[in-house]
Amino acid sequence: MPNKVNKGEWAELFVFLKALSDGKIHAADENLEKVEELFYVILSAIKEEDNVLKEFKHSRTSNEIILLENGSECVQIPIAEFEHFSSVVLEAIKTGTGTFEIPEIEPFLSEIRITKIKASSDSKKDIVFKIHDDFTGAEPQIGFSIKSYIGSKPTLLNASGATRVQYRLSKNLSSNEVEHVNHITGRTKIKDRVQFIRDKGISLIFDKMLNATFNRNLQMIDTRMPEFLGYLFLNSYFINGKSIPDVVNLYCDEYNEDKEIISHKVKDLLVAVALGMEPNTKWNGLEDANGGYIVVKDDGEVLCYHIYDRNKLREYLYRNTKFDSPSSKRTGAGLVSEEAENQIFSLTIQIRF
């Protein structure tokens, strides 16, 4: 049965083919520009399918990719085929919409014995490479997370029931006011509802992250991170563009927080989400994507932030992400409701590039 997946999932295959054909991935600076003199040598790519460990070795002597299954050599494919089909996948991603098939790639996938395009959804590792590490001389197998800009900018933290944040009103609205605020409509209805509440002299006080696992994961970064994130997201509705640095500036001014501390903690959060932390999965503080972060630019250029480039990755994520407002119809957020004797208001957090 042909593979039918979305752009992001096809991008994982593109990176697999492109990195193996090139035999290297260049590093990126904090502005997502190629660092010409710095690259990571790709020795092989590792996949596990149906309990079979597959290693695709880049042979510089024979100009072939050699496939080993459970350590036994079984197929040799010219590197030129990987180069050709990486271009086929790239062009299909550029023109594809929703989930789609790439019929031209299927015979080649059969030849190289790949049946699954998408990595396991319970891992941040989208791909595993064996690289030559110039710093240590070692040849470790390390996992990378992949984000693709082809077609549209990707999401870093997806909105879900696990990313709901709850606020408590400092004093209750009247029943008529509740009825009014919950029926405010329009493109900026969430911002307008928050402003209506504030205009009544009422503050929205951070209460909790509704998902206990997400709350705990945030506390692994900093015990106050749930509160920081809750207030940052609330204030993002009052910043044009909602860029993370602009929201941090507003938050620190409004709440008299130390900008250097808050920006540092937010960078910690962004890196954690990029490399290991999932909202609804208990996190141990370790980075599942222990190799780093691969970015596919909108023109198909593939660049990498290796774990050694952590400061560049932190700056890239901080400068290039923003808060996003998912549909309140889909999430059920943005309404004033009753809880015991208090009134509460919830929002659903999303962060994207």
Short mmCIF file of C-alpha atoms in Angstrom, two decimals:
data_model
loop_
_atom_site.label_atom_id
_atom_site.label_comp_id
_atom_site.label_asym_id
_atom_site.label_seq_id
_atom_site.Cartn_x
_atom_site.Cartn_y
_atom_site.Cartn_z
CA MET A 1 0.00 0.00 0.00
CA PRO A 2 1.51 3.39 -1.00
CA ASN A 3 2.67 5.72 1.74
CA LYS A 4 0.33 8.66 2.31
CA VAL A 5 1.69 11.18 4.85
CA ASN A 6 1.96 14.93 5.35
CA LYS A 7 4.71 17.36 4.36
CA GLY A 8 6.53 17.10 7.69
CA GLU A 9 6.66 13.32 7.49
CA TRP A 10 7.83 13.33 3.87
CA ALA A 11 10.51 15.81 5.00
CA GLU A 12 11.92 13.11 7.29
CA LEU A 13 12.43 10.89 4.24
CA PHE A 14 13.93 13.81 2.32
CA VAL A 15 16.50 14.41 5.07
CA PHE A 16 17.30 10.68 5.19
CA LEU A 17 17.96 10.57 1.42
CA LYS A 18 19.70 13.95 1.21
CA ALA A 19 22.05 13.39 4.16
CA LEU A 20 23.06 9.94 2.92
CA SER A 21 23.69 11.16 -0.62
CA ASP A 22 25.69 14.20 0.55
CA GLY A 23 27.50 12.33 3.31
CA LYS A 24 27.36 15.41 5.52
CA ILE A 25 25.10 18.07 7.01
CA HIS A 26 26.31 21.65 7.40
CA ALA A 27 25.88 23.47 10.68
CA ALA A 28 23.68 26.56 10.97
CA ASP A 29 24.30 29.78 12.84
CA GLU A 30 21.74 31.46 15.10
CA ASN A 31 20.13 33.09 12.04
CA LEU A 32 19.66 29.75 10.25
CA GLU A 33 22.44 30.49 7.76
CA LYS A 34 24.94 27.83 6.69
CA VAL A 35 28.32 27.79 8.43
CA GLU A 36 30.45 26.89 5.42
CA GLU A 37 33.46 25.58 7.33
CA LEU A 38 31.51 23.46 9.85
CA PHE A 39 29.72 20.24 8.93
CA TYR A 40 29.05 16.82 10.40
CA VAL A 41 30.14 13.73 8.49
CA ILE A 42 27.30 11.21 8.08
CA LEU A 43 28.64 7.65 8.21
CA SER A 44 25.26 5.92 8.19
CA ALA A 45 21.56 6.23 8.97
CA ILE A 46 19.87 3.80 11.37
CA LYS A 47 16.27 2.60 11.17
CA GLU A 48 14.45 -0.14 13.03
CA GLU A 49 11.40 -1.68 11.38
CA ASP A 50 9.58 -4.80 12.58
CA ASN A 51 12.46 -5.74 14.91
CA VAL A 52 14.96 -5.53 12.05
CA LEU A 53 17.85 -3.11 12.63
CA LYS A 54 18.73 -1.47 9.31
CA GLU A 55 21.92 0.48 8.80
CA PHE A 56 22.43 2.44 5.58
CA LYS A 57 26.19 3.01 5.29
CA HIS A 58 27.63 5.75 3.10
CA SER A 59 30.59 4.20 1.25
CA ARG A 60 32.98 6.84 -0.04
CA THR A 61 35.10 4.25 -1.82
CA SER A 62 32.37 2.60 -3.91
CA ASN A 63 29.96 5.58 -4.14
CA GLU A 64 27.21 3.34 -2.84
CA ILE A 65 24.86 3.15 0.09
CA ILE A 66 25.21 -0.30 1.62
CA LEU A 67 22.23 -1.67 3.54
CA LEU A 68 22.89 -4.00 6.46
CA GLU A 69 20.02 -5.79 8.17
CA ASN A 70 20.89 -7.00 11.67
CA GLY A 71 24.55 -6.62 10.71
CA SER A 72 24.38 -8.60 7.44
CA GLU A 73 24.99 -6.83 4.14
CA CYS A 74 22.07 -7.33 1.78
CA VAL A 75 21.70 -4.45 -0.72
CA GLN A 76 24.01 -1.97 -2.45
CA ILE A 77 22.49 1.10 -4.09
CA PRO A 78 24.34 3.80 -6.04
CA ILE A 79 24.50 7.11 -4.17
CA ALA A 80 23.24 8.78 -7.34
CA GLU A 81 19.86 7.10 -6.81
CA PHE A 82 19.57 8.59 -3.31
CA GLU A 83 20.46 11.99 -4.77
CA HIS A 84 17.87 11.65 -7.53
CA PHE A 85 15.04 10.52 -5.31
CA SER A 86 15.79 13.17 -2.68
CA SER A 87 15.03 15.72 -5.43
CA VAL A 88 11.83 13.84 -6.35
CA VAL A 89 10.64 13.97 -2.73
CA LEU A 90 11.58 17.65 -2.37
CA GLU A 91 9.57 18.71 -5.41
CA ALA A 92 6.58 16.64 -4.26
CA ILE A 93 6.67 18.28 -0.83
CA LYS A 94 6.68 21.73 -2.41
CA THR A 95 3.52 21.02 -4.41
CA GLY A 96 1.70 18.59 -2.11
CA THR A 97 -1.18 19.48 0.19
CA GLY A 98 -2.59 17.72 3.24
CA THR A 99 -1.57 14.06 3.23
CA PHE A 100 -0.43 12.82 -0.15
CA GLU A 101 1.32 10.01 -1.99
CA ILE A 102 4.50 10.16 -4.08
CA PRO A 103 4.03 7.27 -6.51
CA GLU A 104 7.48 7.72 -8.13
CA ILE A 105 9.25 6.95 -4.84
CA GLU A 106 7.52 3.67 -4.01
CA PRO A 107 9.65 1.30 -6.19
CA PHE A 108 12.81 2.86 -4.75
CA LEU A 109 11.53 2.46 -1.17
CA SER A 110 10.87 -1.20 -1.92
CA GLU A 111 14.41 -1.54 -3.31
CA ILE A 112 15.96 -0.10 -0.14
CA ARG A 113 13.49 -2.02 2.06
CA ILE A 114 11.83 0.92 3.78
CA THR A 115 8.19 0.41 4.72
CA LYS A 116 7.65 3.23 7.25
CA ILE A 117 8.19 6.91 6.50
CA LYS A 118 7.33 8.38 9.91
CA ALA A 119 9.41 7.82 13.03
CA SER A 120 7.66 6.67 16.20
CA SER A 121 5.36 9.40 17.55
CA ASP A 122 6.44 8.68 21.14
CA SER A 123 9.96 9.91 20.44
CA LYS A 124 11.45 13.28 19.54
CA LYS A 125 14.04 11.42 17.43
CA ASP A 126 12.90 11.76 13.82
CA ILE A 127 16.10 10.23 12.50
CA VAL A 128 19.21 8.49 13.84
CA PHE A 129 22.63 8.98 12.23
CA LYS A 130 26.03 7.56 12.99
CA ILE A 131 28.42 10.48 12.63
CA HIS A 132 32.15 11.05 12.86
CA ASP A 133 32.72 13.29 15.85
CA ASP A 134 35.75 15.52 15.22
CA PHE A 135 35.74 16.67 18.85
CA THR A 136 36.26 13.20 20.33
CA GLY A 137 37.20 10.99 17.36
CA ALA A 138 34.24 8.76 18.26
CA GLU A 139 31.51 7.52 15.92
CA PRO A 140 28.32 7.74 18.00
CA GLN A 141 24.75 6.93 16.94
CA ILE A 142 22.70 10.01 17.78
CA GLY A 143 19.11 11.09 17.24
CA PHE A 144 17.95 14.33 15.64
CA SER A 145 14.64 16.13 15.61
CA ILE A 146 13.59 17.48 12.19
CA LYS A 147 11.56 20.59 11.38
CA SER A 148 10.68 21.60 7.83
CA TYR A 149 9.81 25.05 6.50
CA ILE A 150 8.77 23.74 3.07
CA GLY A 151 5.23 24.90 2.33
CA SER A 152 4.57 26.45 5.75
CA LYS A 153 6.32 27.21 9.00
CA PRO A 154 6.27 24.32 11.47
CA THR A 155 4.85 24.11 14.97
CA LEU A 156 7.18 23.65 17.93
CA LEU A 157 4.61 23.00 20.69
CA ASN A 158 1.30 21.69 19.38
CA ALA A 159 -1.95 22.84 20.98
CA SER A 160 -3.80 20.02 22.74
CA GLY A 161 -5.78 19.30 25.87
CA ALA A 162 -2.42 18.84 27.58
CA THR A 163 -1.37 22.47 26.94
CA ARG A 164 -4.41 24.11 28.58
CA VAL A 165 -3.65 26.78 31.17
CA GLN A 166 -6.23 27.97 33.72
CA TYR A 167 -6.53 31.43 35.28
CA ARG A 168 -8.68 32.57 38.21
CA LEU A 169 -10.53 35.89 38.09
CA SER A 170 -9.50 38.15 40.98
CA LYS A 171 -13.19 38.87 41.56
CA ASN A 172 -16.30 37.50 39.94
CA LEU A 173 -18.18 39.01 37.04
CA SER A 174 -21.95 39.33 37.29
CA SER A 175 -24.02 36.71 35.49
CA ASN A 176 -24.91 39.27 32.82
CA GLU A 177 -21.23 40.12 32.34
CA VAL A 178 -20.34 36.44 32.02
CA GLU A 179 -23.03 36.03 29.39
CA HIS A 180 -21.72 39.08 27.54
CA VAL A 181 -18.03 38.19 27.61
CA ASN A 182 -18.60 34.59 26.47
CA HIS A 183 -20.52 35.85 23.45
CA ILE A 184 -17.87 38.27 22.21
CA THR A 185 -17.05 37.14 18.68
CA GLY A 186 -14.72 38.07 15.86
CA ARG A 187 -11.15 37.42 14.80
CA THR A 188 -9.72 38.92 18.02
CA LYS A 189 -12.38 37.56 20.36
CA ILE A 190 -9.95 36.06 22.91
CA LYS A 191 -8.01 39.30 23.19
CA ASP A 192 -11.30 41.24 23.43
CA ARG A 193 -12.64 38.94 26.15
CA VAL A 194 -9.45 39.36 28.20
CA GLN A 195 -9.61 43.13 27.69
CA PHE A 196 -13.27 43.19 28.79
CA ILE A 197 -12.33 41.41 32.00
CA ARG A 198 -9.44 43.80 32.62
CA ASP A 199 -11.64 46.83 31.92
CA LYS A 200 -13.83 45.69 34.83
CA GLY A 201 -10.80 46.06 37.11
CA ILE A 202 -10.42 42.28 37.34
CA SER A 203 -7.09 40.47 36.99
CA LEU A 204 -6.55 37.03 35.49
CA ILE A 205 -4.37 35.26 38.04
CA PHE A 206 -2.42 32.18 36.98
CA ASP A 207 -4.00 29.14 38.62
CA LYS A 208 -2.50 26.00 37.10
CA MET A 209 -1.69 23.97 34.05
CA LEU A 210 -4.67 21.67 33.71
CA ASN A 211 -2.54 18.69 32.72
CA ALA A 212 -0.53 17.45 35.70
CA THR A 213 2.12 15.82 33.49
CA PHE A 214 2.75 19.00 31.52
CA ASN A 215 2.88 20.97 34.77
CA ARG A 216 5.49 18.57 36.19
CA ASN A 217 7.52 18.64 32.97
CA LEU A 218 7.61 22.43 33.09
CA GLN A 219 8.72 22.29 36.71
CA MET A 220 11.67 20.12 35.63
CA ILE A 221 12.91 23.25 33.84
CA ASP A 222 12.03 25.64 36.68
CA THR A 223 9.55 25.34 39.54
CA ARG A 224 8.00 28.64 38.40
CA MET A 225 7.91 27.74 34.71
CA PRO A 226 4.16 26.91 34.68
CA GLU A 227 3.45 30.40 36.03
CA PHE A 228 5.94 32.07 33.65
CA LEU A 229 4.47 30.31 30.64
CA GLY A 230 0.90 31.00 31.70
CA TYR A 231 1.46 34.74 32.01
CA LEU A 232 3.60 34.92 28.86
CA PHE A 233 0.89 33.28 26.80
CA LEU A 234 -1.83 35.50 28.28
CA ASN A 235 0.17 38.64 27.45
CA SER A 236 0.97 37.42 23.94
CA TYR A 237 -2.55 38.45 22.87
CA PHE A 238 -1.49 42.08 23.29
CA ILE A 239 1.65 41.91 21.13
CA ASN A 240 1.46 42.22 17.34
CA GLY A 241 3.01 39.11 15.85
CA LYS A 242 3.35 37.45 19.28
CA SER A 243 7.11 36.89 18.85
CA ILE A 244 8.65 35.30 21.93
CA PRO A 245 11.24 38.08 22.57
CA ASP A 246 8.57 40.80 22.31
CA VAL A 247 6.25 38.93 24.67
CA VAL A 248 9.09 38.41 27.17
CA ASN A 249 9.81 42.16 27.09
CA LEU A 250 6.17 43.03 27.78
CA TYR A 251 5.84 40.41 30.53
CA CYS A 252 8.98 41.58 32.33
CA ASP A 253 7.82 45.19 32.19
CA GLU A 254 4.28 44.37 33.36
CA TYR A 255 5.25 41.98 36.15
CA ASN A 256 8.59 43.54 37.18
CA GLU A 257 10.56 40.39 36.36
CA ASP A 258 14.27 40.18 35.50
CA LYS A 259 14.44 40.00 31.69
CA GLU A 260 17.76 38.15 31.65
CA ILE A 261 16.41 35.43 33.94
CA ILE A 262 13.10 35.05 32.10
CA SER A 263 14.66 34.96 28.63
CA HIS A 264 17.15 32.35 29.86
CA LYS A 265 14.35 30.17 31.26
CA VAL A 266 12.27 30.55 28.09
CA LYS A 267 15.24 29.41 26.00
CA ASP A 268 15.54 26.39 28.30
CA LEU A 269 11.88 25.64 27.64
CA LEU A 270 12.17 25.98 23.86
CA VAL A 271 15.20 23.67 23.71
CA ALA A 272 13.48 21.14 25.98
CA VAL A 273 10.43 21.05 23.69
CA ALA A 274 12.61 20.85 20.58
CA LEU A 275 14.74 17.96 21.82
CA GLY A 276 12.81 15.85 24.27
CA MET A 277 9.85 17.13 26.24
CA GLU A 278 6.29 16.18 25.24
CA PRO A 279 3.41 17.78 27.20
CA ASN A 280 1.50 14.58 27.90
CA THR A 281 4.46 12.25 28.57
CA LYS A 282 6.36 12.23 31.86
CA TRP A 283 9.77 13.70 31.12
CA ASN A 284 13.00 12.85 32.93
CA GLY A 285 14.81 16.02 31.87
CA LEU A 286 16.94 14.22 29.28
CA GLU A 287 17.03 15.04 25.58
CA ASP A 288 15.62 12.24 23.42
CA ALA A 289 16.98 13.91 20.29
CA ASN A 290 20.48 13.77 21.76
CA GLY A 291 22.24 14.74 18.54
CA GLY A 292 20.48 18.01 17.96
CA TYR A 293 18.07 19.68 15.59
CA ILE A 294 17.84 19.48 11.80
CA VAL A 295 16.04 22.22 9.85
CA VAL A 296 14.87 21.94 6.24
CA LYS A 297 14.67 25.46 4.83
CA ASP A 298 11.94 26.40 2.37
CA ASP A 299 14.36 25.97 -0.57
CA GLY A 300 15.31 22.45 0.56
CA GLU A 301 18.64 23.32 2.16
CA VAL A 302 19.29 21.01 5.12
CA LEU A 303 21.12 22.49 8.11
CA CYS A 304 21.85 21.24 11.59
CA TYR A 305 22.29 22.45 15.13
CA HIS A 306 24.47 19.79 16.73
CA ILE A 307 24.25 19.41 20.49
CA TYR A 308 27.67 21.11 20.64
CA ASP A 309 26.00 24.18 19.09
CA ARG A 310 23.53 24.48 21.95
CA ASN A 311 23.89 28.24 22.33
CA LYS A 312 23.21 28.77 18.62
CA LEU A 313 20.16 26.51 18.87
CA ARG A 314 18.89 28.45 21.89
CA GLU A 315 19.22 31.75 20.06
CA TYR A 316 17.68 30.41 16.86
CA LEU A 317 14.62 29.06 18.70
CA TYR A 318 14.21 32.21 20.78
CA ARG A 319 14.49 34.60 17.84
CA ASN A 320 12.31 32.60 15.46
CA THR A 321 9.34 31.38 17.50
CA LYS A 322 6.07 32.96 18.50
CA PHE A 323 2.96 32.14 20.48
CA ASP A 324 0.02 31.06 18.38
CA SER A 325 -3.73 31.05 18.96
CA PRO A 326 -5.38 27.76 18.02
CA SER A 327 -9.08 27.72 17.24
CA SER A 328 -11.08 28.14 20.45
CA LYS A 329 -13.86 26.08 18.88
CA ARG A 330 -11.47 23.16 18.60
CA THR A 331 -9.95 23.55 22.07
CA GLY A 332 -12.97 24.82 24.03
CA ALA A 333 -10.86 27.54 25.63
CA GLY A 334 -11.53 31.25 26.09
CA LEU A 335 -14.71 31.06 28.20
CA VAL A 336 -15.44 32.26 31.71
CA SER A 337 -16.91 29.45 33.82
CA GLU A 338 -17.59 28.62 37.46
CA GLU A 339 -15.43 26.47 39.72
CA ALA A 340 -16.58 26.25 43.35
CA GLU A 341 -17.01 29.90 44.36
CA ASN A 342 -14.51 31.21 41.81
CA GLN A 343 -14.70 32.09 38.16
CA ILE A 344 -12.04 30.67 35.87
CA PHE A 345 -10.80 31.26 32.34
CA SER A 346 -8.61 28.92 30.29
CA LEU A 347 -6.45 29.17 27.17
CA THR A 348 -4.65 26.59 25.04
CA ILE A 349 -0.95 27.21 24.48
CA GLN A 350 0.72 26.72 21.11
CA ILE A 351 4.19 27.79 19.95
CA ARG A 352 5.21 27.87 16.29
CA PHE A 353 7.93 29.27 14.05
#
